[in-house]
Tab-separated table of C-alpha atoms in Angstrom:
chain	number	residue	atom	x	y	z
A	509	MET	CA	89.449	96.999	147.913
A	510	ARG	CA	88.413	95.274	144.677
A	511	ALA	CA	91.034	94.846	141.939
A	512	ASP	CA	89.116	97.017	139.460
A	513	LYS	CA	88.872	99.822	142.043
A	514	LYS	CA	92.634	99.728	142.438
A	515	ILE	CA	93.047	100.159	138.713
A	516	LYS	CA	90.570	103.042	138.661
A	517	THR	CA	92.460	104.967	141.338
A	518	ALA	CA	95.994	104.065	140.179
A	519	PRO	CA	98.308	106.935	139.155
A	520	ALA	CA	97.416	107.984	135.628
A	521	VAL	CA	99.762	108.133	132.678
A	522	ARG	CA	100.711	111.781	132.221
A	523	SER	CA	101.947	113.978	129.406
A	524	LYS	CA	105.146	115.872	130.218
A	525	LYS	CA	103.788	118.824	128.275
A	526	LEU	CA	100.628	119.691	126.381
A	527	SER	CA	99.905	116.981	123.838
A	528	PRO	CA	100.116	118.069	120.179
A	529	THR	CA	96.542	116.808	119.908
A	530	GLU	CA	95.431	119.660	122.191
A	531	GLN	CA	97.632	122.429	120.815
A	532	ARG	CA	96.396	125.132	118.445
A	533	ASN	CA	97.530	124.897	114.839
A	534	PRO	CA	99.033	128.246	113.764
A	535	ARG	CA	98.109	127.510	110.157
A	536	SER	CA	94.395	127.439	110.983
A	537	ILE	CA	94.141	130.366	113.396
A	538	LYS	CA	91.911	132.160	110.854
A	539	LEU	CA	89.929	129.058	109.908
A	540	ASP	CA	86.641	130.859	110.522
A	541	LYS	CA	87.644	133.600	108.049
A	542	MET	CA	89.169	131.456	105.289
A	543	SER	CA	87.435	130.732	101.998
A	544	THR	CA	86.062	127.235	101.539
A	545	VAL	CA	88.660	126.442	98.868
A	546	ALA	CA	91.512	127.660	101.069
A	547	SER	CA	90.270	125.670	104.055
A	548	VAL	CA	89.934	122.511	101.937
A	549	GLN	CA	93.499	122.970	100.700
A	550	LEU	CA	94.686	123.531	104.262
A	551	MET	CA	93.041	120.342	105.515
A	552	LEU	CA	94.518	118.329	102.655
A	553	SER	CA	97.999	119.710	103.276
A	554	GLU	CA	97.695	118.796	106.959
A	555	GLU	CA	96.472	115.289	106.120
A	556	ALA	CA	99.492	114.835	103.842
A	557	LYS	CA	101.661	114.988	106.956
A	558	VAL	CA	100.153	111.732	108.194
A	559	THR	CA	101.832	109.340	105.769
A	560	ARG	CA	105.190	111.066	106.235
A	561	ALA	CA	104.929	110.718	110.002
A	562	LEU	CA	103.923	107.064	109.745
A	563	SER	CA	106.713	106.312	107.275
A	564	ALA	CA	109.165	107.438	109.938
A	565	ARG	CA	107.654	104.791	112.242
A	566	SER	CA	107.493	102.015	109.639
A	567	ALA	CA	109.924	99.742	111.516
A	568	LEU	CA	107.812	99.938	114.681
A	569	ILE	CA	104.618	99.296	112.746
A	570	ALA	CA	106.253	96.286	111.068
A	571	LYS	CA	107.308	94.999	114.492
A	572	ALA	CA	103.703	95.247	115.641
A	573	VAL	CA	102.505	93.436	112.509
A	574	ASN	CA	104.884	90.550	113.218
A	575	VAL	CA	103.747	90.375	116.852
A	576	VAL	CA	100.112	90.131	115.742
A	577	ALA	CA	100.952	87.518	113.105
A	578	ARG	CA	102.768	85.348	115.666
A	579	ALA	CA	99.791	85.641	117.980
A	580	PHE	CA	97.474	84.408	115.226
A	581	GLN	CA	99.831	81.520	114.438
A	582	ASN	CA	99.705	80.504	118.106
A	583	GLY	CA	95.925	80.602	118.254
A	584	GLY	CA	95.844	84.036	119.865
A	585	ARG	CA	93.538	86.969	119.281
A	586	LEU	CA	93.855	90.687	118.598
A	587	PHE	CA	91.887	93.197	120.671
A	588	TYR	CA	91.527	96.911	120.028
A	589	PHE	CA	90.582	99.121	122.981
A	590	GLY	CA	89.633	102.758	122.519
A	591	ALA	CA	87.145	105.506	123.274
A	592	GLY	CA	85.275	107.746	120.848
A	593	THR	CA	86.771	107.848	117.360
A	594	SER	CA	89.632	105.568	118.423
A	595	GLY	CA	87.208	102.926	119.650
A	596	ARG	CA	84.985	103.217	116.595
A	597	LEU	CA	87.923	102.722	114.251
A	598	GLY	CA	88.961	99.623	116.190
A	599	VAL	CA	85.469	98.162	115.867
A	600	LEU	CA	85.434	99.045	112.164
A	601	ASP	CA	88.720	97.292	111.437
A	602	ALA	CA	87.750	94.228	113.460
A	603	SER	CA	84.376	93.933	111.724
A	604	GLU	CA	86.026	93.818	108.299
A	605	CYS	CA	88.193	90.785	109.079
A	606	PRO	CA	85.571	87.984	108.919
A	607	PRO	CA	84.259	88.877	105.427
A	608	THR	CA	87.694	89.738	104.036
A	609	PHE	CA	89.737	86.884	105.489
A	610	ARG	CA	87.067	84.356	106.558
A	611	THR	CA	88.186	84.581	110.182
A	612	ALA	CA	86.119	83.845	113.270
A	613	PRO	CA	84.569	87.000	114.769
A	614	GLU	CA	86.520	86.297	117.975
A	615	MET	CA	89.912	86.471	116.249
A	616	VAL	CA	89.954	90.277	115.944
A	617	GLN	CA	87.722	92.281	118.270
A	618	GLY	CA	87.141	95.972	118.797
A	619	ILE	CA	86.030	97.116	122.237
A	620	ILE	CA	84.837	100.687	122.704
A	621	ALA	CA	84.400	102.527	125.989
A	622	GLY	CA	80.705	102.710	126.785
A	623	GLY	CA	79.809	99.612	124.766
A	624	ASP	CA	78.110	99.353	121.385
A	625	VAL	CA	75.821	102.306	122.086
A	626	ALA	CA	78.952	104.485	121.933
A	627	LEU	CA	79.363	103.598	118.262
A	628	ARG	CA	76.508	105.973	117.446
A	629	ARG	CA	76.539	108.531	120.218
A	630	SER	CA	78.829	109.792	122.940
A	631	VAL	CA	78.665	108.045	126.304
A	632	GLU	CA	79.717	110.651	128.825
A	633	GLY	CA	82.499	109.631	131.193
A	634	ALA	CA	83.045	106.186	129.650
A	635	GLU	CA	86.613	106.935	128.604
A	636	ASP	CA	87.528	107.981	132.154
A	637	ASP	CA	86.741	104.549	133.620
A	638	ALA	CA	89.980	102.559	133.833
A	639	ALA	CA	88.201	99.794	135.725
A	640	ALA	CA	85.850	99.221	132.786
A	641	GLY	CA	88.808	98.639	130.471
A	642	ALA	CA	90.280	96.121	132.904
A	643	ARG	CA	86.925	94.358	133.286
A	644	GLU	CA	86.603	93.948	129.530
A	645	VAL	CA	90.037	92.314	129.390
A	646	ARG	CA	89.013	89.880	132.118
A	647	LEU	CA	85.638	89.254	130.477
A	648	GLN	CA	87.382	88.275	127.242
A	649	ARG	CA	89.752	86.008	129.200
A	650	VAL	CA	92.744	87.595	127.550
A	651	GLY	CA	95.867	85.465	127.919
A	652	ARG	CA	99.522	85.139	126.997
A	653	ASN	CA	98.845	84.345	123.319
A	654	ASP	CA	96.731	87.469	122.790
A	655	VAL	CA	97.608	91.013	121.723
A	656	VAL	CA	95.860	94.056	123.196
A	657	VAL	CA	96.211	97.294	121.253
A	658	GLY	CA	95.254	100.452	123.100
A	659	ILE	CA	94.307	103.391	120.879
A	660	ALA	CA	94.306	106.855	122.437
A	661	ALA	CA	95.092	109.990	120.449
A	662	SER	CA	96.419	111.900	123.471
A	663	GLY	CA	97.831	108.717	125.021
A	664	THR	CA	96.214	109.240	128.422
A	665	THR	CA	92.723	107.693	128.154
A	666	PRO	CA	92.052	105.819	131.448
A	667	PHE	CA	89.800	103.195	129.798
A	668	VAL	CA	92.645	102.277	127.465
A	669	TRP	CA	95.266	102.192	130.208
A	670	GLY	CA	93.018	100.058	132.392
A	671	ALA	CA	92.865	97.536	129.556
A	672	LEU	CA	96.609	97.664	128.874
A	673	ALA	CA	97.471	97.281	132.566
A	674	GLU	CA	95.226	94.239	132.931
A	675	ALA	CA	96.575	92.762	129.687
A	676	LYS	CA	100.133	93.025	131.005
A	677	LYS	CA	99.090	91.316	134.241
A	678	ARG	CA	97.827	88.426	132.132
A	679	ASP	CA	101.052	88.230	130.096
A	680	ALA	CA	99.346	89.366	126.903
A	681	THR	CA	101.322	91.595	124.550
A	682	ALA	CA	100.393	95.250	125.012
A	683	ILE	CA	100.725	97.805	122.206
A	684	LEU	CA	99.904	101.513	122.392
A	685	ILE	CA	98.941	103.676	119.426
A	686	CYS	CA	98.894	107.383	120.233
A	687	PHE	CA	99.931	110.721	118.769
A	688	ASN	CA	101.608	112.277	121.771
A	689	PRO	CA	105.379	111.736	121.970
A	690	HIS	CA	105.562	113.407	125.398
A	691	LEU	CA	104.039	110.699	127.592
A	692	LYS	CA	105.416	109.827	130.999
A	693	ILE	CA	104.587	106.145	131.466
A	694	PRO	CA	105.386	104.265	134.697
A	695	PRO	CA	107.721	101.322	133.919
A	696	MET	CA	105.187	98.788	135.191
A	697	LEU	CA	102.641	100.034	132.650
A	698	ARG	CA	104.927	100.458	129.659
A	699	PRO	CA	103.632	98.500	126.634
A	700	LYS	CA	105.889	96.256	124.574
A	701	ILE	CA	105.475	98.539	121.544
A	702	ILE	CA	104.564	102.225	121.487
A	703	ILE	CA	103.691	103.781	118.131
A	704	ALA	CA	103.553	107.514	118.837
A	705	PRO	CA	104.174	109.703	115.789
A	706	ASP	CA	103.830	113.458	116.211
A	707	LEU	CA	101.254	114.637	113.675
A	708	GLY	CA	101.193	118.172	114.993
A	709	PRO	CA	98.031	120.024	116.031
A	710	GLU	CA	94.723	119.436	114.298
A	711	VAL	CA	93.189	122.060	111.992
A	712	LEU	CA	90.264	122.206	114.418
A	713	THR	CA	91.903	122.300	117.831
A	714	GLY	CA	91.447	119.039	119.713
A	715	SER	CA	89.377	117.340	116.991
A	716	THR	CA	91.338	114.103	116.864
A	717	ARG	CA	88.890	112.526	114.427
A	718	LEU	CA	90.908	114.419	111.782
A	719	LYS	CA	94.637	113.641	111.329
A	720	CYS	CA	94.716	111.306	114.311
A	721	GLY	CA	91.720	109.423	112.934
A	722	THR	CA	93.354	109.110	109.524
A	723	ALA	CA	96.598	107.857	111.044
A	724	THR	CA	94.776	105.384	113.276
A	725	LYS	CA	92.877	103.933	110.321
A	726	LEU	CA	96.102	103.532	108.347
A	727	ILE	CA	97.897	101.788	111.206
A	728	LEU	CA	95.019	99.396	111.878
A	729	ASN	CA	94.765	98.658	108.149
A	730	MET	CA	98.411	97.614	108.199
A	731	LEU	CA	98.180	95.569	111.395
A	732	THR	CA	95.391	93.294	110.212
A	733	THR	CA	96.061	93.217	106.472
A	734	LEU	CA	99.768	92.466	106.740
A	735	ALA	CA	99.352	90.049	109.650
A	736	MET	CA	96.843	88.129	107.532
A	737	VAL	CA	99.380	88.089	104.691
A	738	ARG	CA	101.986	86.684	107.096
A	739	VAL	CA	99.687	83.828	108.162
A	740	GLY	CA	98.833	82.798	104.602
A	741	LYS	CA	95.438	84.395	104.120
A	742	VAL	CA	96.595	85.993	100.867
A	743	MET	CA	97.951	84.564	97.597
A	744	SER	CA	99.875	87.129	95.574
A	745	ASN	CA	97.732	90.182	96.359
A	746	LEU	CA	94.430	88.300	96.263
A	747	MET	CA	92.059	87.722	99.194
A	748	VAL	CA	91.689	83.989	98.661
A	749	ASP	CA	89.730	83.494	101.877
A	750	VAL	CA	87.112	86.158	101.137
A	751	LEU	CA	83.594	85.181	102.197
A	752	PRO	CA	81.469	85.677	99.034
A	753	GLY	CA	78.306	86.816	100.776
A	754	ASN	CA	76.894	89.018	98.013
A	755	ALA	CA	76.909	89.397	94.230
A	756	LYS	CA	79.939	91.696	94.173
A	757	LEU	CA	82.026	89.319	96.277
A	758	ARG	CA	80.919	86.271	94.287
A	759	ASP	CA	82.055	88.062	91.143
A	760	ARG	CA	85.366	88.856	92.840
A	761	ALA	CA	85.752	85.220	93.900
A	762	MET	CA	85.255	84.064	90.322
A	763	ARG	CA	87.830	86.549	89.042
A	764	ILE	CA	90.298	85.411	91.702
A	765	VAL	CA	89.913	81.804	90.583
A	766	CYS	CA	90.378	82.926	86.973
A	767	ASP	CA	93.552	84.806	87.896
A	768	LEU	CA	95.026	81.870	89.807
A	769	THR	CA	94.049	79.072	87.406
A	770	ARG	CA	93.568	80.817	84.040
A	771	ASP	CA	90.169	79.167	83.793
A	772	SER	CA	87.288	80.872	82.069
A	773	TYR	CA	84.754	82.812	84.110
A	774	ALA	CA	82.193	80.037	83.609
A	775	GLU	CA	84.681	77.358	84.665
A	776	ALA	CA	85.603	79.351	87.753
A	777	LYS	CA	81.947	79.727	88.688
A	778	ALA	CA	81.354	76.001	88.308
A	779	ALA	CA	84.407	75.167	90.426
A	780	LEU	CA	83.268	77.529	93.172
A	781	GLU	CA	79.712	76.207	93.166
A	782	THR	CA	81.048	72.667	93.440
A	783	ASN	CA	83.267	73.648	96.370
A	784	GLY	CA	80.837	75.717	98.396
A	785	TRP	CA	82.309	79.027	97.198
A	786	VAL	CA	85.582	78.326	98.989
A	787	ILE	CA	88.231	79.826	96.725
A	788	ARG	CA	91.102	77.719	98.055
A	789	LYS	CA	89.238	74.498	97.309
A	790	ALA	CA	88.230	75.703	93.869
A	791	VAL	CA	91.813	76.659	93.053
A	792	ALA	CA	93.262	73.408	94.432
A	793	ARG	CA	90.743	71.333	92.485
A	794	ARG	CA	91.305	73.195	89.244
A	795	GLY	CA	95.050	73.431	89.749
A	796	ARG	CA	96.957	76.685	90.096
A	797	LYS	CA	98.827	77.330	86.870
């Protein structure tokens, strides 16, 4: 039997009881009868629970940030694996790294079940294919210096677990982001870090693009942004490696040089033009004051 077939038929990760992501929210039982204003207020009050839940997991999130930063320092990469909204958010976060931090596209990658077509429309059954997740890990030649983050709101997505299982086989660091604290994970599959806050049920039962989507976006924001800070991609709170590919970003680059050197706007522009719009070179040449 082929290795990927073994992964596909391996015992699945289970939830010891119904995941909060699938439970009905008692506060929204009459959602279809509520006024628009009341339903907006309800959704906002539910979303407010997200930051509180993540704050309670801040130490774990910080641990994950440090793991990612060490991987980058050792020449490793960060991979996000997910299906549906989880996969799309991984691709979104990864795609923002090259323009924001001037990183190679390979450094942070988002891989979604069903491939790029799944970014725009649902690919039926893609999330149920554990073998596909494992194949993607092999295709990317994931190794011991890399970090693989599996994102699955309910925590049981086979595509994600196929990727995490293969990553562990290759001695990569495996991290799970989910919103089900009731998982039963076989020891051989257990990731190094599990971030699993309980956000409670969604306003619309099972619609994990809501609170779970918000929480996922916040966690991924922290993983990449703070890891990039740790590896020196930021001075003060300024994105000194930004790739100024349009007028707005060129203006930002000039203001960053002004902030770091106290030069005039015109002087900053001249320094950037002389140095190929590389902020670090412009700042070093002008002298940081």
